[in-house]
Steps between C-alpha positions, in 0.01 A plus 500: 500500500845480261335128415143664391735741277693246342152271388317808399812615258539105386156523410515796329786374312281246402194706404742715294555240263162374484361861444799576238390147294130582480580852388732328265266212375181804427741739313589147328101455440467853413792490261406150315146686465657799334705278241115316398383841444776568212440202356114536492330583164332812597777669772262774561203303675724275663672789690239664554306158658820436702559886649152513621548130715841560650554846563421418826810273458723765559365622815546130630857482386573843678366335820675159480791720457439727790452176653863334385684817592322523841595136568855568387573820716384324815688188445799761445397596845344803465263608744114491492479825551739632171320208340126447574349891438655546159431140386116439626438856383646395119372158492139658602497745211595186279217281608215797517674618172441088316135490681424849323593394152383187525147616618486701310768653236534155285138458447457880347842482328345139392129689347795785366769297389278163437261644334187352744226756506271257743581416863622595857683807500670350790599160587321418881768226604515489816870361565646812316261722706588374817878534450445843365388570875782277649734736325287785642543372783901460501517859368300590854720279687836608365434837608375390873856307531733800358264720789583197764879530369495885570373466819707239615805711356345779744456288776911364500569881458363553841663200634 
């Protein structure tokens, strides 16, 4: 058991650093973006083009985040239960947050912002919708684990 607890916070370890370069290679991305926008002839399109295609950016940094700090308290050796409810329950807003404005935020701030009075008022991708629900989904799930948590905190009360 003390062996399955040392791999699992190794690989955390490891995941903590992979999570915190990815965050750290998009806000790179993001940030090399930003500095083409300034030096763009007409600033004002430009932001606007580039707000209403990676808003959703933000949301997905906030859950490779949650992500990097989950990885890095449980390779601390925190428990899954202080862990897991507060982490799947942030990292599910994130993702049904970045599904949200990517379906459909970006393309009206893109006919607002863009100036594009023709097409979709919402963009049908299906990747971005299905991790909307996966984040639905965690949301759900965070909340049955905290329950299980309680209960088992109920149970070893009676004990």
């Amino acid at each position: 058991m003390q062996d399955d607890i040392r791999v699992l916070q190794g690989r955390s370890r490891w995941l903590t650093r992979l999570a915190l370069t990815l965050f750290g290679m998009l806000l790179l991305a993001l940030a090399i973006e930003a500095a083409m926008i300034v030096r763009a002839d007409d600033q004002v399109s430009a932001l606007g083009f580039w707000l209403s295609y990676r808003l959703s950016m933000l949301f997905y940094l906030s859950a490779i985040w949650t992500m990097h700090r989950a990885f890095a308290r449980i390779a601390s050796g925190e428990l899954f239960n202080q862990v897991l409810p507060v982490s799947l329950s942030r990292l599910g807003f994130a993702l049904a947050g970045g599904a949200v404005t990517s379906v459909f935020i970006s393309p009206w701030l893109g006919r607002v912002l863009g100036g594009f009075r023709h097409g979709a008022f919402a963009a049908f991708d299906p990747p971005a919708i299905t991790i909307g629900l996966v984040g639905l989904l965690l949301v759900v799930l965070s909340g049955l684990f905290a329950r299980a948590v309680a209960m088992r905190h109920e149970l070893d009360e009676i004990i």
